[in-house]
């Protein structure tokens, strides 16, 4: 595995185009593949948040007055800069998050695709106009909200900020970004590159910190809307707190995604897809297959999944998990399931990668005969672990999927159109896959789950995000005095 021991400069806040040190204490940023400290991040004060919000409001009149076709030119240039710097951006993601270089490259490529979508927004948001009575026309336009906030998790330091920044900004808003304090360095590069692409100062501001600054964002009277991506526990807090302060809020939470495997599924394709889905990004994806519902006689596919899983080796084609605490939590889930009677077929506990003994690695793990009442079947494990639950038929499998509190993704592997159709209709999840292990809808389709995987109306990306980041202005116009007088006059 290629590894850099590089240390990055201390992370600062970014306010009105200037990297500004915080007055408050700092936290260490750790490379989870090595355990080395690579940077530090400030836990900003509420006063520093005020400065960022003021900077954003100062930038708003000029930015929102710029025609959208002009605004997106900056994102065309930004996209080219990301393409040119793909490897260095990916290296940084890999260093602060622990994922492999290939996964980090795929992450930055997704940021590029999200930016490409924002460049298409002028084509999508042209308003509506109709002559509603003689000589009177009504027009509807999308207007920006003002200053908005985006709060991000640790698992995609580059991509998740791109779920919100390009669309919200292209639509005319100014933003306060609060990156995860565990992976704050990528956001610095995002700010630098957007500035290089021509983004005016104050349009994007970054305020670092943890719980306390998130609460301050939810309470701040100068912030119109809050988008959040993270765990369900925190999503609920942020949603309740922001909306009780009369803000618009969209809060994406955690997940427990089910893959239903039927006996007629293509053996090799299913096995490689399931193994990749559960272990990609070390299982730290909100779209990861975490529970497999094995319907009927699928032992041949389970055997193949184990074979595929053994080809996934920590430190080679599998990255680390984010912290020592995460590694311990994941291993605890495995041990508890085993104690409760589940059978560990592939065991990823107690992994050490030679030369990287300080890193936090968990190997791919496959556990069979998990029952729906076990914690590992119900809770988000967020590690490279597949819990296999046996079901006698498809009805029972769907019941198991439906019983989850979450609802991000659900997939089915089968060669039967009828069975696939049944899962498409009955699964209680926002994103469904048929013979696809990670059913992320690509742009222009929007991303978002159901149930406790998302709070708020609409989705965070794609066309759906237009409604979240804008408000509608409806104007009725009459210039001709001879037009008939009616109730509208
Ligand atoms: P997290 O909820 O711990 O943190 C997310 C953000 O909230 C961070 O910026 C953090 O500083 C802040 N925060 C943490 N605790 C807080 C508190 N008590 N009050 C206020 N703010 C707080 O999530 P994480 O561990 O960084 O990320 C992993 C989680 O994110 C997983 O549950 C994963 O499923 C979820 N996730 C969901 C999606 C999705 O699309 N639904 C996408 C990515 C990640």
Coordinates of C-alpha atoms and ligand atoms in Angstrom, one line a residue:
X1 CA 0.0 0.0 0.0
X2 CA 1.3 3.5 -0.9
X3 CA 1.4 5.7 2.1
X4 CA 2.4 9.3 2.8
X5 CA 3.5 10.4 6.2
X6 CA 2.8 13.9 5.1
X7 CA 1.7 16.4 7.6
X8 CA -0.8 19.1 6.5
X9 CA -0.8 22.7 7.7
X10 CA -3.1 23.4 10.6
X11 CA -6.7 23.9 9.5
X12 CA -8.1 27.4 9.8
X13 CA -11.6 28.8 9.4
X14 CA -12.3 30.4 6.0
X15 CA -14.1 33.7 6.3
X16 CA -14.6 36.2 3.5
X17 CA -11.8 34.6 1.4
X18 CA -9.3 34.7 4.2
X19 CA -8.0 31.7 6.2
X20 CA -8.4 32.8 9.7
X21 CA -7.1 31.1 12.9
X22 CA -9.6 30.5 15.6
X23 CA -9.2 31.9 19.2
X24 CA -10.3 28.6 20.7
X25 CA -8.7 25.3 21.4
X26 CA -7.8 22.8 18.6
X27 CA -8.2 19.1 18.1
X28 CA -5.8 16.7 16.5
X29 CA -6.5 15.3 13.0
X30 CA -5.3 11.7 12.7
X31 CA -4.5 9.6 9.7
X32 CA -6.4 6.4 10.5
X33 CA -4.2 4.2 8.4
X34 CA -1.2 5.0 10.5
X35 CA -2.5 6.6 13.7
X36 CA -0.2 9.6 13.1
X37 CA -1.3 13.2 13.8
X38 CA -1.4 15.0 10.4
X39 CA -3.0 18.3 11.3
X40 CA -5.1 20.2 13.8
X41 CA -8.6 21.6 13.6
X42 CA -10.1 24.5 15.7
X43 CA -13.2 24.2 17.7
X44 CA -14.5 27.6 16.7
X45 CA -16.5 30.0 18.9
X46 CA -20.0 31.4 18.3
X47 CA -18.4 34.8 17.6
X48 CA -16.4 33.3 14.8
X49 CA -19.6 31.8 13.4
X50 CA -21.2 35.3 13.6
X51 CA -18.2 36.7 11.5
X52 CA -18.7 34.0 8.9
X53 CA -22.5 34.7 8.7
X54 CA -21.9 38.4 8.4
X55 CA -19.3 37.8 5.6
X56 CA -21.8 35.6 3.8
X57 CA -24.6 38.2 4.0
X58 CA -22.2 40.9 2.7
X59 CA -21.4 38.7 -0.3
X60 CA -25.1 37.8 -0.9
X61 CA -26.4 40.9 -2.8
X62 CA -23.6 40.8 -5.4
X63 CA -23.6 37.0 -5.8
X64 CA -27.4 36.6 -6.0
X65 CA -27.6 39.4 -8.5
X66 CA -25.2 37.7 -10.9
X67 CA -27.1 35.8 -13.6
X68 CA -27.0 32.1 -13.0
X69 CA -25.4 31.5 -16.4
X70 CA -22.5 33.6 -15.2
X71 CA -22.3 32.0 -11.7
X72 CA -22.0 28.5 -13.2
X73 CA -18.9 29.6 -15.3
X74 CA -17.0 29.5 -12.0
X75 CA -18.1 25.8 -11.5
X76 CA -17.0 24.9 -15.1
X77 CA -13.6 26.2 -14.2
X78 CA -13.7 24.6 -10.8
X79 CA -14.5 21.2 -12.4
X80 CA -11.5 21.5 -14.6
X81 CA -9.3 22.3 -11.6
X82 CA -10.6 19.2 -9.8
X83 CA -9.8 17.0 -12.8
X84 CA -6.3 18.4 -13.0
X85 CA -5.7 17.8 -9.3
X86 CA -7.5 14.5 -9.0
X87 CA -4.7 12.5 -7.5
X88 CA -3.6 15.1 -4.9
X89 CA -7.2 15.7 -3.8
X90 CA -7.6 11.9 -3.5
X91 CA -4.4 11.5 -1.6
X92 CA -5.6 14.0 1.0
X93 CA -9.0 12.2 1.3
X94 CA -7.2 8.9 1.8
X95 CA -4.8 10.4 4.4
X96 CA -7.5 11.9 6.5
X97 CA -10.3 9.3 6.1
X98 CA -8.3 6.1 5.7
X99 CA -9.9 4.9 2.5
X100 CA -7.8 3.4 -0.3
X101 CA -6.5 5.6 -3.2
X102 CA -8.8 4.0 -5.7
X103 CA -11.8 4.7 -3.4
X104 CA -10.6 8.3 -2.8
X105 CA -10.2 8.8 -6.6
X106 CA -13.8 7.6 -7.1
X107 CA -14.9 10.0 -4.4
X108 CA -13.4 13.0 -6.1
X109 CA -14.8 11.8 -9.4
X110 CA -18.2 11.9 -7.9
X111 CA -17.5 15.5 -6.7
X112 CA -16.7 16.3 -10.3
X113 CA -20.0 14.8 -11.5
X114 CA -21.9 16.7 -8.8
X115 CA -20.3 19.9 -10.0
X116 CA -21.1 19.1 -13.6
X117 CA -24.8 18.8 -12.6
X118 CA -24.6 22.3 -11.0
X119 CA -23.3 23.6 -14.3
X120 CA -26.6 22.3 -15.9
X121 CA -28.8 24.2 -13.5
X122 CA -29.5 27.2 -15.8
X123 CA -31.2 24.6 -18.1
X124 CA -33.3 23.3 -15.3
X125 CA -34.5 26.3 -13.4
X126 CA -35.9 28.5 -16.1
X127 CA -39.2 29.6 -14.6
X128 CA -42.8 29.5 -15.8
X129 CA -44.9 32.1 -17.5
X130 CA -48.5 32.1 -18.5
X131 CA -51.1 34.6 -19.6
X132 CA -53.6 33.9 -16.9
X133 CA -56.3 36.3 -18.0
X134 CA -56.4 38.8 -20.9
X135 CA -53.3 41.0 -20.7
X136 CA -52.2 39.6 -17.4
X137 CA -49.3 37.3 -17.1
X138 CA -48.0 35.3 -14.1
X139 CA -44.4 34.3 -13.8
X140 CA -42.7 32.0 -11.3
X141 CA -39.0 32.3 -10.5
X142 CA -36.7 30.4 -8.2
X143 CA -35.0 32.8 -5.8
X144 CA -32.1 32.0 -3.5
X145 CA -32.7 31.7 0.2
X146 CA -29.8 33.9 1.4
X147 CA -27.2 32.4 3.8
X148 CA -27.5 28.7 4.3
X149 CA -25.4 26.1 6.1
X150 CA -24.1 22.6 5.3
X151 CA -22.9 20.2 8.0
X152 CA -20.9 17.2 6.9
X153 CA -19.9 13.7 8.2
X154 CA -16.5 12.0 8.2
X155 CA -17.0 9.3 5.6
X156 CA -16.8 11.4 2.4
X157 CA -14.7 14.4 3.2
X158 CA -14.7 15.6 -0.4
X159 CA -18.0 14.3 -1.9
X160 CA -20.5 15.1 0.8
X161 CA -19.6 18.9 0.8
X162 CA -20.2 18.6 -3.0
X163 CA -23.7 17.3 -2.4
X164 CA -24.5 20.9 -1.3
X165 CA -21.9 23.5 -2.3
X166 CA -22.2 23.5 -6.1
X167 CA -26.0 23.5 -6.2
X168 CA -26.7 25.8 -3.3
X169 CA -24.1 28.4 -4.6
X170 CA -25.0 28.1 -8.3
X171 CA -28.6 28.8 -7.3
X172 CA -27.4 32.1 -5.7
X173 CA -27.0 31.3 -2.0
X174 CA -24.0 32.0 0.2
X175 CA -22.9 29.2 2.5
X176 CA -21.3 28.3 5.9
X177 CA -19.8 24.9 5.6
X178 CA -19.1 22.9 8.8
X179 CA -16.9 19.9 7.9
X180 CA -16.5 16.9 10.1
X181 CA -13.8 17.7 12.7
X182 CA -12.4 14.3 12.0
X183 CA -11.7 15.1 8.3
X184 CA -11.5 18.9 7.9
X185 CA -8.5 19.2 5.6
X186 CA -10.2 18.4 2.3
X187 CA -12.6 21.4 2.8
X188 CA -9.6 23.7 2.8
X189 CA -8.6 22.5 -0.7
X190 CA -12.2 22.9 -1.8
X191 CA -12.1 26.6 -0.7
X192 CA -8.7 27.3 -2.2
X193 CA -9.8 25.8 -5.6
X194 CA -13.1 27.5 -5.7
X195 CA -11.3 30.8 -5.0
X196 CA -8.9 30.0 -7.9
X197 CA -11.9 29.3 -10.1
X198 CA -13.1 32.8 -9.4
X199 CA -15.6 32.4 -6.5
X200 CA -16.1 35.8 -4.9
X201 CA -15.0 36.2 -1.2
X202 CA -17.7 35.5 1.3
X203 CA -19.8 33.2 -0.9
X204 CA -18.4 30.1 0.8
X205 CA -17.2 30.3 4.3
X206 CA -15.9 27.5 6.5
X207 CA -16.4 27.3 10.3
X208 CA -14.8 24.3 12.0
X209 CA -15.8 22.7 15.2
X210 CA -18.0 19.9 16.7
X211 CA -21.3 19.6 18.5
X212 CA -21.2 23.1 20.0
X213 CA -20.8 24.9 16.6
X214 CA -23.5 22.7 15.0
X215 CA -25.9 23.8 17.7
X216 CA -24.9 27.4 17.1
X217 CA -25.7 27.0 13.4
X218 CA -29.1 25.5 14.2
X219 CA -29.8 28.5 16.5
X220 CA -28.3 31.3 14.4
X221 CA -30.9 33.9 13.2
X222 CA -28.8 34.8 10.2
X223 CA -29.0 31.3 8.7
X224 CA -32.0 30.5 6.5
X225 CA -31.6 26.8 5.9
X226 CA -29.5 23.9 7.3
X227 CA -28.6 20.7 5.5
X228 CA -27.1 17.9 7.5
X229 CA -25.5 14.6 6.7
X230 CA -24.5 12.2 9.5
X231 CA -25.9 9.8 12.0
X232 CA -29.6 9.5 12.8
X233 CA -29.1 10.5 16.4
X234 CA -27.6 13.8 15.4
X235 CA -29.9 14.2 12.3
X236 CA -32.8 14.2 14.7
X237 CA -31.2 16.8 17.0
X238 CA -30.3 19.1 14.1
X239 CA -33.7 18.7 12.4
X240 CA -35.7 19.5 15.6
X241 CA -33.4 22.3 16.6
X242 CA -33.3 24.0 13.2
X243 CA -37.0 23.7 12.5
X244 CA -37.9 24.9 16.0
X245 CA -35.9 28.0 15.1
X246 CA -38.1 28.3 11.9
X247 CA -35.4 27.3 9.5
X248 CA -35.7 25.0 6.5
X249 CA -33.9 21.8 7.2
X250 CA -33.0 18.6 5.4
X251 CA -31.2 16.1 7.6
X252 CA -29.8 12.8 6.3
X253 CA -29.2 10.1 8.9
X254 CA -27.7 6.7 9.2
X255 CA -28.7 3.4 7.4
X256 CA -29.0 -0.3 7.6
X257 CA -29.2 -1.5 4.0
X258 CA -30.6 -4.9 3.1
X259 CA -29.6 -7.0 0.1
X260 CA -32.2 -9.7 -0.7
X261 CA -30.6 -12.7 -2.5
X262 CA -32.7 -15.2 -4.2
X263 CA -31.6 -18.7 -5.3
X264 CA -31.8 -17.9 -9.0
X265 CA -29.4 -14.9 -8.6
X266 CA -26.3 -15.0 -10.8
X267 CA -23.7 -16.6 -8.5
X268 CA -20.5 -14.7 -9.4
X269 CA -22.1 -11.3 -10.1
X270 CA -24.0 -11.5 -6.8
X271 CA -21.0 -12.6 -4.7
X272 CA -18.7 -9.9 -6.1
X273 CA -21.3 -7.2 -5.8
X274 CA -22.3 -8.1 -2.2
X275 CA -18.7 -8.4 -1.1
X276 CA -17.8 -5.0 -2.7
X277 CA -20.9 -3.3 -1.2
X278 CA -20.3 -4.5 2.3
X279 CA -16.5 -3.8 2.3
X280 CA -16.1 -0.7 0.1
X281 CA -14.7 2.3 2.1
X282 CA -14.4 -0.2 4.9
X283 CA -18.1 -0.4 5.2
X284 CA -18.3 3.2 6.1
X285 CA -20.9 4.2 3.5
X286 CA -24.5 5.0 4.2
X287 CA -25.2 2.9 1.1
X288 CA -23.2 -0.2 2.2
X289 CA -24.9 -3.6 2.2
X290 CA -24.9 -4.4 5.8
X291 CA -27.5 -7.1 6.1
X292 CA -28.1 -9.8 3.5
X293 CA -31.4 -11.6 3.5
X294 CA -30.7 -15.0 2.1
X295 CA -33.9 -16.5 0.7
X296 CA -34.1 -20.3 0.5
X297 CA -31.2 -22.4 -0.9
X298 CA -28.4 -19.9 -1.5
X299 CA -25.5 -21.7 0.2
X300 CA -23.6 -21.7 -3.1
X301 CA -23.8 -17.9 -3.2
X302 CA -22.9 -17.5 0.5
X303 CA -19.8 -19.7 -0.1
X304 CA -18.8 -17.6 -3.1
X305 CA -19.3 -14.3 -1.0
X306 CA -16.8 -15.8 1.6
X307 CA -14.4 -16.6 -1.2
X308 CA -14.7 -13.0 -2.6
X309 CA -14.3 -11.5 0.9
X310 CA -11.1 -13.3 1.5
X311 CA -9.6 -11.5 -1.5
X312 CA -10.2 -8.2 0.2
X313 CA -7.1 -7.5 2.4
X314 CA -6.7 -4.6 4.9
X315 CA -3.8 -2.4 3.9
X316 CA -4.0 -3.6 0.3
X317 CA -7.4 -3.2 -1.2
X318 CA -9.2 -2.3 2.0
X319 CA -8.7 0.9 4.0
X320 CA -8.9 1.5 7.7
X321 CA -11.9 2.6 9.7
X322 CA -11.9 6.1 11.1
X323 CA -10.9 5.6 14.8
X324 CA -9.8 3.1 17.4
X325 CA -13.2 3.5 19.0
X326 CA -14.9 2.6 15.7
X327 CA -12.7 -0.5 15.3
X328 CA -13.6 -1.6 18.9
X329 CA -17.3 -0.9 18.3
X330 CA -17.4 -2.9 15.1
X331 CA -15.5 -5.9 16.7
X332 CA -17.9 -5.8 19.6
X333 CA -20.9 -6.2 17.3
X334 CA -19.2 -9.3 15.8
X335 CA -18.4 -10.8 19.1
X336 CA -21.9 -10.2 20.5
X337 CA -23.5 -11.8 17.5
X338 CA -21.2 -14.8 17.8
X339 CA -22.1 -15.1 21.5
X340 CA -25.8 -15.0 20.6
X341 CA -25.4 -17.9 18.2
X342 CA -24.5 -16.5 14.8
X343 CA -21.7 -18.2 12.9
X344 CA -18.7 -16.2 11.8
X345 CA -17.7 -17.5 8.4
X346 CA -15.0 -14.9 7.6
X347 CA -13.5 -13.1 10.7
X348 CA -12.0 -9.6 10.4
X349 CA -11.3 -9.1 14.0
X350 CA -7.8 -8.3 15.4
X351 CA -6.2 -7.4 12.1
X352 CA -2.8 -5.9 12.1
X353 CA -1.2 -4.5 9.0
X354 CA 2.5 -4.9 8.9
X355 CA 4.3 -1.5 9.0
X356 CA 1.0 0.2 10.0
X357 CA 0.5 -1.2 13.5
X358 CA -0.9 2.2 14.6
X359 CA -3.7 2.0 12.0
X360 CA -7.3 1.1 12.7
X361 CA -8.1 -1.9 10.5
X362 CA -11.0 -4.4 10.5
X363 CA -10.9 -7.2 7.9
X364 CA -14.0 -8.2 5.9
X365 CA -16.4 -10.2 8.0
X366 CA -19.2 -12.5 7.0
X367 CA -21.6 -13.7 9.7
X368 CA -24.3 -16.3 8.9
X369 CA -27.4 -17.2 10.8
X370 CA -27.9 -13.8 12.3
X371 CA -31.5 -13.4 13.6
X372 CA -33.5 -10.3 13.2
X373 CA -33.6 -9.5 16.9
X374 CA -29.7 -9.3 17.2
X375 CA -28.2 -5.8 17.5
X376 CA -26.0 -6.6 14.4
X377 CA -29.2 -7.1 12.4
X378 CA -30.9 -3.9 13.5
X379 CA -28.2 -1.3 14.2
X380 CA -25.8 0.5 11.9
X381 CA -22.4 -1.2 12.3
X382 CA -20.5 1.1 9.9
X383 CA -17.7 -1.4 9.2
X384 CA -16.9 -4.1 6.6
X385 CA -19.3 -6.6 8.1
X386 CA -22.1 -8.6 6.4
X387 CA -24.8 -10.0 8.6
X388 CA -26.7 -12.8 6.8
X389 CA -30.2 -13.4 7.9
X390 CA -32.0 -16.5 6.6
X391 CA -35.6 -16.3 5.2
X392 CA -37.8 -19.0 3.9
X393 CA -39.4 -17.0 1.1
X394 CA -39.5 -13.5 -0.5
X395 CA -42.4 -12.4 1.7
X396 CA -40.5 -13.1 4.8
X397 CA -37.4 -11.3 3.4
X398 CA -39.4 -8.2 2.6
X399 CA -40.9 -8.3 6.1
X400 CA -37.4 -8.3 7.5
X401 CA -36.4 -5.4 5.3
X402 CA -39.5 -3.5 6.1
X403 CA -39.0 -3.9 9.9
X404 CA -35.9 -1.7 9.8
X405 CA -36.1 1.8 11.3
X406 CA -33.9 3.0 8.5
X407 CA -34.6 3.2 4.8
X408 CA -31.7 4.4 2.7
X409 CA -31.2 1.6 0.3
X410 CA -32.4 -2.0 -0.5
X411 CA -31.3 -4.3 -3.3
X412 CA -32.4 -7.6 -4.7
X413 CA -30.3 -10.1 -6.6
X414 CA -32.3 -12.3 -8.9
X415 CA -32.9 -13.3 -12.5
X416 CA -36.6 -13.1 -12.1
X417 CA -38.3 -9.9 -13.2
X418 CA -41.4 -10.7 -11.2
X419 CA -39.4 -11.0 -7.9
X420 CA -37.4 -8.0 -8.7
X421 CA -40.6 -6.0 -9.3
X422 CA -42.0 -7.1 -6.0
X423 CA -38.9 -5.8 -4.1
X424 CA -39.0 -2.6 -6.1
X425 CA -42.6 -2.1 -5.0
X426 CA -42.5 -3.3 -1.4
X427 CA -39.0 -2.4 0.0
X428 CA -39.3 0.5 2.4
X429 CA -36.3 2.5 1.2
X430 CA -35.6 5.6 -0.8
X431 CA -33.0 4.0 -3.2
X432 CA -33.6 0.5 -4.7
X433 CA -31.1 -1.7 -6.6
X434 CA -31.8 -4.6 -8.9
X435 CA -28.6 -6.6 -9.2
X436 CA -26.7 -3.6 -8.0
X437 CA -25.0 -3.6 -4.6
X438 CA -24.7 0.2 -4.1
X439 CA -27.7 1.7 -5.7
X440 CA -26.7 5.4 -5.6
X441 CA -28.7 7.3 -8.2
X442 CA -26.4 9.2 -10.4
X443 CA -27.0 12.8 -11.5
X444 CA -29.5 14.2 -12.4
X445 CA -31.4 11.8 -10.2
X446 CA -31.6 12.8 -6.6
X447 CA -30.1 11.1 -3.5
X448 CA -32.1 10.5 -0.3
X449 CA -33.5 7.8 1.9
X450 CA -36.8 7.2 3.8
X451 CA -37.8 6.6 7.4
X452 CA -35.1 7.4 9.9
X453 CA -32.5 7.8 7.1
X454 CA -33.8 11.3 6.3
X455 CA -35.8 14.0 7.9
X456 CA -37.3 16.8 5.9
X457 CA -38.9 17.2 2.4
X458 CA -37.2 16.3 -0.8
X459 CA -33.7 15.0 -1.5
X460 CA -30.3 16.5 -1.2
X461 CA -28.9 16.3 -4.7
X462 CA -30.1 16.4 -8.3
X463 CA -33.3 18.2 -9.4
X464 CA -34.8 17.8 -6.0
X465 CA -32.2 20.0 -4.4
X466 CA -33.6 23.0 -6.4
X467 CA -36.7 23.1 -4.2
X468 CA -34.6 23.0 -1.0
X469 CA -32.2 25.7 -2.0
X470 CA -34.7 28.2 -3.5
X471 CA -38.0 29.8 -2.8
X472 CA -40.5 30.7 -5.4
X473 CA -41.4 34.2 -6.4
X474 CA -44.8 34.5 -8.2
X475 CA -45.3 37.8 -10.0
X476 CA -48.5 38.9 -11.8
X477 CA -48.1 41.7 -14.4
X478 CA -50.4 43.9 -16.4
X479 CA -49.2 46.8 -18.6
X480 CA -52.2 47.4 -20.8
X481 CA -54.8 49.9 -19.2
X482 CA -57.5 48.7 -21.7
X483 CA -57.4 45.1 -20.3
X484 CA -60.6 44.1 -18.7
X485 CA -61.0 44.9 -15.1
X486 CA -61.5 41.8 -13.0
X487 CA -60.9 40.7 -9.4
X488 CA -57.2 41.0 -9.9
X489 CA -57.2 44.7 -10.8
Ligands
LIG1 P1 -22.1 12.2 13.1 O1 -23.5 12.3 13.2 O2 -21.3 11.8 14.3 O3 -21.4 13.7 12.7 C1 -22.0 14.4 11.6 C2 -21.7 15.9 11.9 O4 -22.5 16.2 13.1 C3 -20.3 16.3 12.2 O5 -20.0 17.5 11.5 C4 -20.2 16.4 13.7 O6 -19.3 17.5 14.1 C5 -21.6 16.8 14.1 N1 -22.0 16.3 15.4 C6 -21.6 15.1 16.0 N2 -22.2 14.9 17.2 C7 -23.1 16.0 17.3 C8 -24.0 16.3 18.3 N3 -24.2 15.6 19.4 N4 -24.7 17.5 18.2 C9 -24.6 18.3 17.1 N5 -23.7 18.0 16.1 C10 -22.9 16.8 16.2 O7 -21.7 11.3 11.9 P2 -20.3 10.8 11.4 O8 -19.9 9.7 12.4 O9 -19.4 11.9 11.1 O10 -20.7 10.1 10.0 C11 -21.2 8.8 9.9 C12 -22.7 8.7 9.9 O11 -23.2 9.5 8.8 C13 -23.3 7.4 9.6 O12 -24.4 7.2 10.5 C14 -23.7 7.4 8.2 O13 -24.7 6.5 7.8 C15 -24.1 8.8 8.0 N6 -24.2 9.2 6.7 C16 -25.4 9.3 6.1 C17 -25.5 9.6 4.7 C18 -26.8 9.6 4.0 O14 -26.8 10.0 2.9 N7 -27.9 9.3 4.7 C19 -24.3 9.9 4.0 C20 -23.1 9.8 4.7 C21 -23.0 9.5 6.0

